[in-house]
Amino acid sequence: MLAIDLRTAVMRTSRRLRIEATGDVITPGQYTVLAHLNAGSQTLRELAEREHVQAPSMTRIVNALTDQGFAQRQPHPVDGRQVHISITPAGQEVLAEARSQRTAWLARRVAGLSEEDRLTLSRAAHIMQEMSAK
């Protein structure tokens, strides 16, 4: 069934991309949190909800990111009981590098395909983007 094949292919490719470019500097979970923070500061609760993890797990991830200088905590502008987490310039750098490495890995794989397969993948990518936007 096409849906099963697509789900399997997307999950395997996603897992491989997560592994390819995080390695020594940041973990796949830290990468994802930095990507969320790159869109704007968020509370621990918001990050935990986005990642579907419990607050203590998100606290560990954020602690590691702040310890490495990739994220910072700031007082919440309205609720003094909360803090906002934001990405730092160093976090933006490591995120950009990880994205670049992932793109390079994928580009190497695509370059080994036939022209026909590259065109098919290009069309499939557009279709999947359209499906995801709905």
PDB file of C-alpha atoms in Angstrom:
ATOM      1  CA  MET A   1       0.000   0.000   0.000  1.00  0.00           C
ATOM      2  CA  LEU A   2       1.347   3.411  -0.974  1.00  0.00           C
ATOM      3  CA  ALA A   3       0.660   5.042   2.411  1.00  0.00           C
ATOM      4  CA  ILE A   4       2.726   2.392   4.209  1.00  0.00           C
ATOM      5  CA  ASP A   5       5.579   2.688   1.719  1.00  0.00           C
ATOM      6  CA  LEU A   6       5.594   6.488   2.031  1.00  0.00           C
ATOM      7  CA  ARG A   7       5.464   6.407   5.833  1.00  0.00           C
ATOM      8  CA  THR A   8       8.327   3.924   5.968  1.00  0.00           C
ATOM      9  CA  ALA A   9      10.453   5.871   3.495  1.00  0.00           C
ATOM     10  CA  VAL A  10       9.846   9.207   5.221  1.00  0.00           C
ATOM     11  CA  MET A  11      10.580   7.800   8.678  1.00  0.00           C
ATOM     12  CA  ARG A  12      13.780   6.034   7.608  1.00  0.00           C
ATOM     13  CA  THR A  13      15.045   9.069   5.736  1.00  0.00           C
ATOM     14  CA  SER A  14      14.150  11.361   8.616  1.00  0.00           C
ATOM     15  CA  ARG A  15      15.906   9.105  11.123  1.00  0.00           C
ATOM     16  CA  ARG A  16      19.002   8.947   8.935  1.00  0.00           C
ATOM     17  CA  LEU A  17      19.071  12.720   8.489  1.00  0.00           C
ATOM     18  CA  ARG A  18      18.733  13.212  12.253  1.00  0.00           C
ATOM     19  CA  ILE A  19      21.724  10.959  12.834  1.00  0.00           C
ATOM     20  CA  GLU A  20      23.916  12.256  10.009  1.00  0.00           C
ATOM     21  CA  ALA A  21      24.606  15.765  11.230  1.00  0.00           C
ATOM     22  CA  THR A  22      24.223  15.943  14.959  1.00  0.00           C
ATOM     23  CA  GLY A  23      26.858  13.543  16.267  1.00  0.00           C
ATOM     24  CA  ASP A  24      29.547  15.172  18.358  1.00  0.00           C
ATOM     25  CA  VAL A  25      28.191  18.673  18.939  1.00  0.00           C
ATOM     26  CA  ILE A  26      24.456  18.259  19.574  1.00  0.00           C
ATOM     27  CA  THR A  27      22.046  15.351  19.838  1.00  0.00           C
ATOM     28  CA  PRO A  28      19.088  14.906  17.482  1.00  0.00           C
ATOM     29  CA  GLY A  29      16.755  16.080  20.274  1.00  0.00           C
ATOM     30  CA  GLN A  30      18.832  19.195  20.854  1.00  0.00           C
ATOM     31  CA  TYR A  31      18.818  19.898  17.114  1.00  0.00           C
ATOM     32  CA  THR A  32      15.029  19.795  17.046  1.00  0.00           C
ATOM     33  CA  VAL A  33      14.730  22.116  20.032  1.00  0.00           C
ATOM     34  CA  LEU A  34      17.167  24.582  18.457  1.00  0.00           C
ATOM     35  CA  ALA A  35      15.093  24.494  15.264  1.00  0.00           C
ATOM     36  CA  HIS A  36      11.977  25.396  17.293  1.00  0.00           C
ATOM     37  CA  LEU A  37      13.841  28.156  19.116  1.00  0.00           C
ATOM     38  CA  ASN A  38      15.141  29.543  15.841  1.00  0.00           C
ATOM     39  CA  ALA A  39      11.539  30.527  15.085  1.00  0.00           C
ATOM     40  CA  GLY A  40      11.318  32.467  18.366  1.00  0.00           C
ATOM     41  CA  SER A  41      11.666  32.105  22.117  1.00  0.00           C
ATOM     42  CA  GLN A  42       9.388  29.678  23.913  1.00  0.00           C
ATOM     43  CA  THR A  43       8.661  28.403  27.397  1.00  0.00           C
ATOM     44  CA  LEU A  44       9.749  24.967  28.578  1.00  0.00           C
ATOM     45  CA  ARG A  45       6.130  23.872  28.499  1.00  0.00           C
ATOM     46  CA  GLU A  46       5.684  24.993  24.891  1.00  0.00           C
ATOM     47  CA  LEU A  47       8.849  23.156  23.856  1.00  0.00           C
ATOM     48  CA  ALA A  48       7.815  19.998  25.729  1.00  0.00           C
ATOM     49  CA  GLU A  49       4.381  20.047  24.082  1.00  0.00           C
ATOM     50  CA  ARG A  50       5.871  20.537  20.605  1.00  0.00           C
ATOM     51  CA  GLU A  51       8.252  17.624  21.129  1.00  0.00           C
ATOM     52  CA  HIS A  52       5.702  15.440  22.905  1.00  0.00           C
ATOM     53  CA  VAL A  53       7.961  14.908  25.917  1.00  0.00           C
ATOM     54  CA  GLN A  54       7.532  15.440  29.644  1.00  0.00           C
ATOM     55  CA  ALA A  55       8.794  18.661  31.239  1.00  0.00           C
ATOM     56  CA  PRO A  56      11.749  16.961  33.007  1.00  0.00           C
ATOM     57  CA  SER A  57      13.018  15.612  29.674  1.00  0.00           C
ATOM     58  CA  MET A  58      12.786  19.052  28.077  1.00  0.00           C
ATOM     59  CA  THR A  59      14.513  20.584  31.091  1.00  0.00           C
ATOM     60  CA  ARG A  60      17.476  18.229  30.554  1.00  0.00           C
ATOM     61  CA  ILE A  61      17.677  19.151  26.863  1.00  0.00           C
ATOM     62  CA  VAL A  62      17.475  22.885  27.577  1.00  0.00           C
ATOM     63  CA  ASN A  63      20.024  22.588  30.399  1.00  0.00           C
ATOM     64  CA  ALA A  64      22.459  20.912  28.006  1.00  0.00           C
ATOM     65  CA  LEU A  65      21.862  23.609  25.364  1.00  0.00           C
ATOM     66  CA  THR A  66      22.362  26.437  27.853  1.00  0.00           C
ATOM     67  CA  ASP A  67      25.474  24.763  29.293  1.00  0.00           C
ATOM     68  CA  GLN A  68      26.927  24.667  25.778  1.00  0.00           C
ATOM     69  CA  GLY A  69      25.961  28.284  25.131  1.00  0.00           C
ATOM     70  CA  PHE A  70      23.467  27.394  22.383  1.00  0.00           C
ATOM     71  CA  ALA A  71      20.376  28.632  24.265  1.00  0.00           C
ATOM     72  CA  GLN A  72      19.646  31.067  27.059  1.00  0.00           C
ATOM     73  CA  ARG A  73      16.937  31.590  29.643  1.00  0.00           C
ATOM     74  CA  GLN A  74      15.214  34.958  30.033  1.00  0.00           C
ATOM     75  CA  PRO A  75      12.455  36.133  32.366  1.00  0.00           C
ATOM     76  CA  HIS A  76       8.956  35.702  30.927  1.00  0.00           C
ATOM     77  CA  PRO A  77       7.644  39.180  30.001  1.00  0.00           C
ATOM     78  CA  VAL A  78       4.250  38.595  31.658  1.00  0.00           C
ATOM     79  CA  ASP A  79       4.396  35.561  33.967  1.00  0.00           C
ATOM     80  CA  GLY A  80       7.180  35.807  36.537  1.00  0.00           C
ATOM     81  CA  ARG A  81       6.865  32.082  37.328  1.00  0.00           C
ATOM     82  CA  GLN A  82       8.041  31.123  33.840  1.00  0.00           C
ATOM     83  CA  VAL A  83      11.112  31.685  31.723  1.00  0.00           C
ATOM     84  CA  HIS A  84      11.531  32.009  28.000  1.00  0.00           C
ATOM     85  CA  ILE A  85      14.184  29.979  26.252  1.00  0.00           C
ATOM     86  CA  SER A  86      15.831  31.510  23.196  1.00  0.00           C
ATOM     87  CA  ILE A  87      18.547  30.506  20.784  1.00  0.00           C
ATOM     88  CA  THR A  88      21.917  32.257  20.980  1.00  0.00           C
ATOM     89  CA  PRO A  89      24.134  33.237  18.037  1.00  0.00           C
ATOM     90  CA  ALA A  90      26.266  30.144  18.810  1.00  0.00           C
ATOM     91  CA  GLY A  91      23.087  28.046  18.696  1.00  0.00           C
ATOM     92  CA  GLN A  92      22.150  29.529  15.339  1.00  0.00           C
ATOM     93  CA  GLU A  93      25.631  28.679  14.075  1.00  0.00           C
ATOM     94  CA  VAL A  94      25.521  25.053  15.208  1.00  0.00           C
ATOM     95  CA  LEU A  95      21.981  24.707  13.821  1.00  0.00           C
ATOM     96  CA  ALA A  96      23.034  26.108  10.441  1.00  0.00           C
ATOM     97  CA  GLU A  97      26.041  23.764  10.348  1.00  0.00           C
ATOM     98  CA  ALA A  98      23.890  20.740  11.164  1.00  0.00           C
ATOM     99  CA  ARG A  99      21.380  21.715   8.478  1.00  0.00           C
ATOM    100  CA  SER A 100      24.206  22.167   5.996  1.00  0.00           C
ATOM    101  CA  GLN A 101      25.610  18.726   6.822  1.00  0.00           C
ATOM    102  CA  ARG A 102      22.185  17.125   6.433  1.00  0.00           C
ATOM    103  CA  THR A 103      21.653  18.823   3.091  1.00  0.00           C
ATOM    104  CA  ALA A 104      25.114  17.739   1.924  1.00  0.00           C
ATOM    105  CA  TRP A 105      24.431  14.121   2.943  1.00  0.00           C
ATOM    106  CA  LEU A 106      21.150  14.126   1.059  1.00  0.00           C
ATOM    107  CA  ALA A 107      22.703  15.862  -1.967  1.00  0.00           C
ATOM    108  CA  ARG A 108      25.378  13.146  -2.176  1.00  0.00           C
ATOM    109  CA  ARG A 109      22.700  10.450  -2.155  1.00  0.00           C
ATOM    110  CA  VAL A 110      20.598  12.233  -4.771  1.00  0.00           C
ATOM    111  CA  ALA A 111      23.634  12.824  -7.001  1.00  0.00           C
ATOM    112  CA  GLY A 112      24.091   9.065  -7.299  1.00  0.00           C
ATOM    113  CA  LEU A 113      20.636   8.616  -8.803  1.00  0.00           C
ATOM    114  CA  SER A 114      19.688   8.581 -12.455  1.00  0.00           C
ATOM    115  CA  GLU A 115      18.246  11.736 -14.001  1.00  0.00           C
ATOM    116  CA  GLU A 116      14.853  10.029 -14.199  1.00  0.00           C
ATOM    117  CA  ASP A 117      14.934   9.159 -10.483  1.00  0.00           C
ATOM    118  CA  ARG A 118      15.998  12.701  -9.569  1.00  0.00           C
ATOM    119  CA  LEU A 119      13.047  14.108 -11.533  1.00  0.00           C
ATOM    120  CA  THR A 120      10.706  11.638  -9.847  1.00  0.00           C
ATOM    121  CA  LEU A 121      12.024  12.630  -6.412  1.00  0.00           C
ATOM    122  CA  SER A 122      11.690  16.304  -7.271  1.00  0.00           C
ATOM    123  CA  ARG A 123       8.036  15.834  -8.168  1.00  0.00           C
ATOM    124  CA  ALA A 124       7.452  13.687  -5.083  1.00  0.00           C
ATOM    125  CA  ALA A 125       9.040  16.368  -2.877  1.00  0.00           C
ATOM    126  CA  HIS A 126       6.654  18.993  -4.262  1.00  0.00           C
ATOM    127  CA  ILE A 127       3.661  16.710  -3.765  1.00  0.00           C
ATOM    128  CA  MET A 128       4.698  15.927  -0.182  1.00  0.00           C
ATOM    129  CA  GLN A 129       5.132  19.629   0.604  1.00  0.00           C
ATOM    130  CA  GLU A 130       1.664  20.302  -0.736  1.00  0.00           C
ATOM    131  CA  MET A 131       0.233  17.423   1.320  1.00  0.00           C
ATOM    132  CA  SER A 132       1.962  18.683   4.466  1.00  0.00           C
ATOM    133  CA  ALA A 133       0.617  22.205   4.011  1.00  0.00           C
ATOM    134  CA  LYS A 134      -3.016  21.067   4.106  1.00  0.00           C
TER     135      LYS A 134
END
